[in-house]
PDB file of C-alpha atoms in Angstrom:
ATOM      1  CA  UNK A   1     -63.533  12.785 -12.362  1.00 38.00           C
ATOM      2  CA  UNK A   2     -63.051  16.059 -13.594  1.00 43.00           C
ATOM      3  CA  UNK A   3     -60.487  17.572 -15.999  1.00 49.00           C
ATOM      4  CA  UNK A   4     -60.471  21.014 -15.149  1.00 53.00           C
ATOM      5  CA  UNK A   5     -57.122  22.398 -13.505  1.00 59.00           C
ATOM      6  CA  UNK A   6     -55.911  25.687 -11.913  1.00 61.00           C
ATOM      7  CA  UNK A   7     -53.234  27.494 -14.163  1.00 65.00           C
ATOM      8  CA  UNK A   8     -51.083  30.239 -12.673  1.00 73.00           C
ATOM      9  CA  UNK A   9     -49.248  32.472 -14.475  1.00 77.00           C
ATOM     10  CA  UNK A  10     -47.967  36.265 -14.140  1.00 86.00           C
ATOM     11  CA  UNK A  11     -49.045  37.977 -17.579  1.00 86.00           C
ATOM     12  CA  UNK A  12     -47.680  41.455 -18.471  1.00 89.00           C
ATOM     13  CA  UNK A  13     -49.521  43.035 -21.157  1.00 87.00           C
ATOM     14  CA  UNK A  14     -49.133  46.112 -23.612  1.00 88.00           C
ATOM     15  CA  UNK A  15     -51.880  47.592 -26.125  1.00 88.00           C
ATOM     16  CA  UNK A  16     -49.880  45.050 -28.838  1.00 94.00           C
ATOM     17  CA  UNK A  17     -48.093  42.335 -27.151  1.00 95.00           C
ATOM     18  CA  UNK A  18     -48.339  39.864 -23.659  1.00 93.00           C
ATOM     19  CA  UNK A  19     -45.686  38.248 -21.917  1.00 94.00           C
ATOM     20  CA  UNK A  20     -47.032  34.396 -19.827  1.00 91.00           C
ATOM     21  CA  UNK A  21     -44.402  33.906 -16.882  1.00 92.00           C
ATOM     22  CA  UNK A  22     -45.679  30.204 -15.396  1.00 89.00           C
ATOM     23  CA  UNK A  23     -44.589  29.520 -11.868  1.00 86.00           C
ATOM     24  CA  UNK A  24     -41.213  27.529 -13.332  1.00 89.00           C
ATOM     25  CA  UNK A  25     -40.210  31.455 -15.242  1.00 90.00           C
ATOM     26  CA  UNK A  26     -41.243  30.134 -18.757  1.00 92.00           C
ATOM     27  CA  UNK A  27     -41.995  32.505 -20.473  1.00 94.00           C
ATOM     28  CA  UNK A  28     -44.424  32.658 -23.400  1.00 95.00           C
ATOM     29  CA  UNK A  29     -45.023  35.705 -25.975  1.00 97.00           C
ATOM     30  CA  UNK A  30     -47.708  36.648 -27.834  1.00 97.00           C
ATOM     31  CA  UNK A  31     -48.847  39.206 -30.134  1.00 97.00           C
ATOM     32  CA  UNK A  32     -51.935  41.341 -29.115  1.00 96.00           C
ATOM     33  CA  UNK A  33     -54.782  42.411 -32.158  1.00 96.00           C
ATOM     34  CA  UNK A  34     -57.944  43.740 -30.346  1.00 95.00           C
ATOM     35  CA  UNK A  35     -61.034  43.660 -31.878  1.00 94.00           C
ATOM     36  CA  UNK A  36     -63.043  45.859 -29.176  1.00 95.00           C
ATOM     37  CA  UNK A  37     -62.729  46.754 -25.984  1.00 92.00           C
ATOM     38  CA  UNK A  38     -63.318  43.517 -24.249  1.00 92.00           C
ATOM     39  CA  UNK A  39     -61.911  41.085 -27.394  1.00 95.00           C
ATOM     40  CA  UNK A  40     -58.613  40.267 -28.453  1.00 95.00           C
ATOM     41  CA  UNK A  41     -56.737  37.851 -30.393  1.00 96.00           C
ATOM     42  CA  UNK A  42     -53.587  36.770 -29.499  1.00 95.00           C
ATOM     43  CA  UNK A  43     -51.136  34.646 -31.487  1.00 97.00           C
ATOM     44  CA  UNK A  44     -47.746  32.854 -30.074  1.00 97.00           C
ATOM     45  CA  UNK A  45     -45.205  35.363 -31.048  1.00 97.00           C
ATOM     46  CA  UNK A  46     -42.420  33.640 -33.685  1.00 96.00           C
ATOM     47  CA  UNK A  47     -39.859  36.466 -33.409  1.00 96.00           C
ATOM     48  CA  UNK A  48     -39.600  36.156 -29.350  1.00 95.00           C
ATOM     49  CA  UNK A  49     -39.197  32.419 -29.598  1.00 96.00           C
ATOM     50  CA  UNK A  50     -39.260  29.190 -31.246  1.00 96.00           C
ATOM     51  CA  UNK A  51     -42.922  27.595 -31.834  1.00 96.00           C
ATOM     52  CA  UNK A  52     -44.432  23.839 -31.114  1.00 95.00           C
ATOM     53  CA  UNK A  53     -46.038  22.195 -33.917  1.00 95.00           C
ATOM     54  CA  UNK A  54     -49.263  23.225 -31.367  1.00 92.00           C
ATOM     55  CA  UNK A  55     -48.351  26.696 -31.476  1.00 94.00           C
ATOM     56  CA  UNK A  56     -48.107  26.737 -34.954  1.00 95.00           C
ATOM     57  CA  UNK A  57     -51.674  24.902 -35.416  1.00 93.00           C
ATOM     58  CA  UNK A  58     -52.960  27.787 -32.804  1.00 92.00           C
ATOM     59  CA  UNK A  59     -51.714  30.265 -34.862  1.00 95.00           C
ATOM     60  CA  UNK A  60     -52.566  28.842 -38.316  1.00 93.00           C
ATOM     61  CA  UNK A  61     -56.281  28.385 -37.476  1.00 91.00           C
ATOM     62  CA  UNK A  62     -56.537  32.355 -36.078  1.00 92.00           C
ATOM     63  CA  UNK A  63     -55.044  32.439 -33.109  1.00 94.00           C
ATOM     64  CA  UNK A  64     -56.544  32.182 -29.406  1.00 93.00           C
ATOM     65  CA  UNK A  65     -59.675  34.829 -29.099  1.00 94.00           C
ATOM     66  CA  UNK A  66     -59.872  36.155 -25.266  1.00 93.00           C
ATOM     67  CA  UNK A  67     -62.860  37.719 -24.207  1.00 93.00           C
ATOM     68  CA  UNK A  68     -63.711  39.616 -21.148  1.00 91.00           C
ATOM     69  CA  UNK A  69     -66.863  39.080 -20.108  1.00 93.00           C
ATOM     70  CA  UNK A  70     -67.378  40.539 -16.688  1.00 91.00           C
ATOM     71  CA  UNK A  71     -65.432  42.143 -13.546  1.00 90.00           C
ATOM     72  CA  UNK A  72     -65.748  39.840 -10.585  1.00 89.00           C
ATOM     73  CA  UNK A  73     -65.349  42.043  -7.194  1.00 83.00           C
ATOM     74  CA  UNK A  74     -62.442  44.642  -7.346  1.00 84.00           C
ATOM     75  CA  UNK A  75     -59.286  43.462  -8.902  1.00 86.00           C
ATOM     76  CA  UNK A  76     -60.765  40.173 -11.026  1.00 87.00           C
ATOM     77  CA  UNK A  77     -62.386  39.663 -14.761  1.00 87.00           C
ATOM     78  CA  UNK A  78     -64.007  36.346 -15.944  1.00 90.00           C
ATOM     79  CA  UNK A  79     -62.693  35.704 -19.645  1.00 88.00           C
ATOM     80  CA  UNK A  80     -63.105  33.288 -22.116  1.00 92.00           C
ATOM     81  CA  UNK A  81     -60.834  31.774 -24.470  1.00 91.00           C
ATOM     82  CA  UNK A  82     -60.372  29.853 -27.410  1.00 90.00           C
ATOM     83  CA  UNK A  83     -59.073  28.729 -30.879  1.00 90.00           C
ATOM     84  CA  UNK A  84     -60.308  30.968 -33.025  1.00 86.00           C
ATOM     85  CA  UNK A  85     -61.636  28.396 -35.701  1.00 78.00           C
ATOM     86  CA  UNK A  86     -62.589  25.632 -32.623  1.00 81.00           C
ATOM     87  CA  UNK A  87     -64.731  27.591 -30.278  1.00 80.00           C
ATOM     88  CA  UNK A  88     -66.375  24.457 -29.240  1.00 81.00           C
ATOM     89  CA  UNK A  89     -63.817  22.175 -28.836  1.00 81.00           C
ATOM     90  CA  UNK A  90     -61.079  24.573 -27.122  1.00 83.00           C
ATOM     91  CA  UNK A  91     -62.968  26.755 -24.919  1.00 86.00           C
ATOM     92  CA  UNK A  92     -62.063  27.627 -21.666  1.00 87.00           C
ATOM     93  CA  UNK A  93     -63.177  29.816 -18.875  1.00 86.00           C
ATOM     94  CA  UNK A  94     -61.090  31.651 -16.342  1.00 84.00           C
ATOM     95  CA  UNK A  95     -60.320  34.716 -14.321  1.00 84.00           C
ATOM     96  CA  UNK A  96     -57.641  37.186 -14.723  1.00 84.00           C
ATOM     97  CA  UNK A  97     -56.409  38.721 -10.853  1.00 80.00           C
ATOM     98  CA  UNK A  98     -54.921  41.955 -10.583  1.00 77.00           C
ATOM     99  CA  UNK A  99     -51.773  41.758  -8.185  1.00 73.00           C
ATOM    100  CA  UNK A 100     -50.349  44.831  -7.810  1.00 67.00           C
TER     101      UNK A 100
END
């Protein structure tokens, strides 16, 4: 049996901050630090919304790192994501889809 499921969500994104929409309208915001052009950290943004005691863990132990590793066809980009001080035991894989 596996564990992996499919996520949805709509995700606007500036040079400095991203917006999650899920398919319910929650909305989650985080702020955007890039560390090159295909890595950025992103941390649950406190001043856009009240934090989980697992948002707060995220964010105390770096923050999320997202990398883009590779454009898949046209309007798609494999990334990979996790805490930044639990690579091992939080990473995920997943594609981002350009909808225009």
């Amino acid at each position: 049996m596996s564990g992996d499921t499919e996520s949805y969500y709509s995700i606007k994104r500036t040079s400095s901050e991203q917006i999650e929409t899920n398919q319910f309208g929650d909305k989650v915001y985080y702020s955007i630090r890039w560390i090159n052009d295909c890595s950025y950290i992103q941390k649950f943004d406190k001043s856009k919304m009240s934090l989980s005691d697992e948002m707060k863990m995220v964010n105390g132990d770096g923050g999320m790192v997202v990398e883009l590793l590779n454009e898949i066809g046209e309007n798609r980009i494999a990334f990979r994501s996790y805490v930044k001080n639990f690579k091992e035991m939080s990473l995920r894989n997943g594609e981002f889809k350009k909808i225009n």
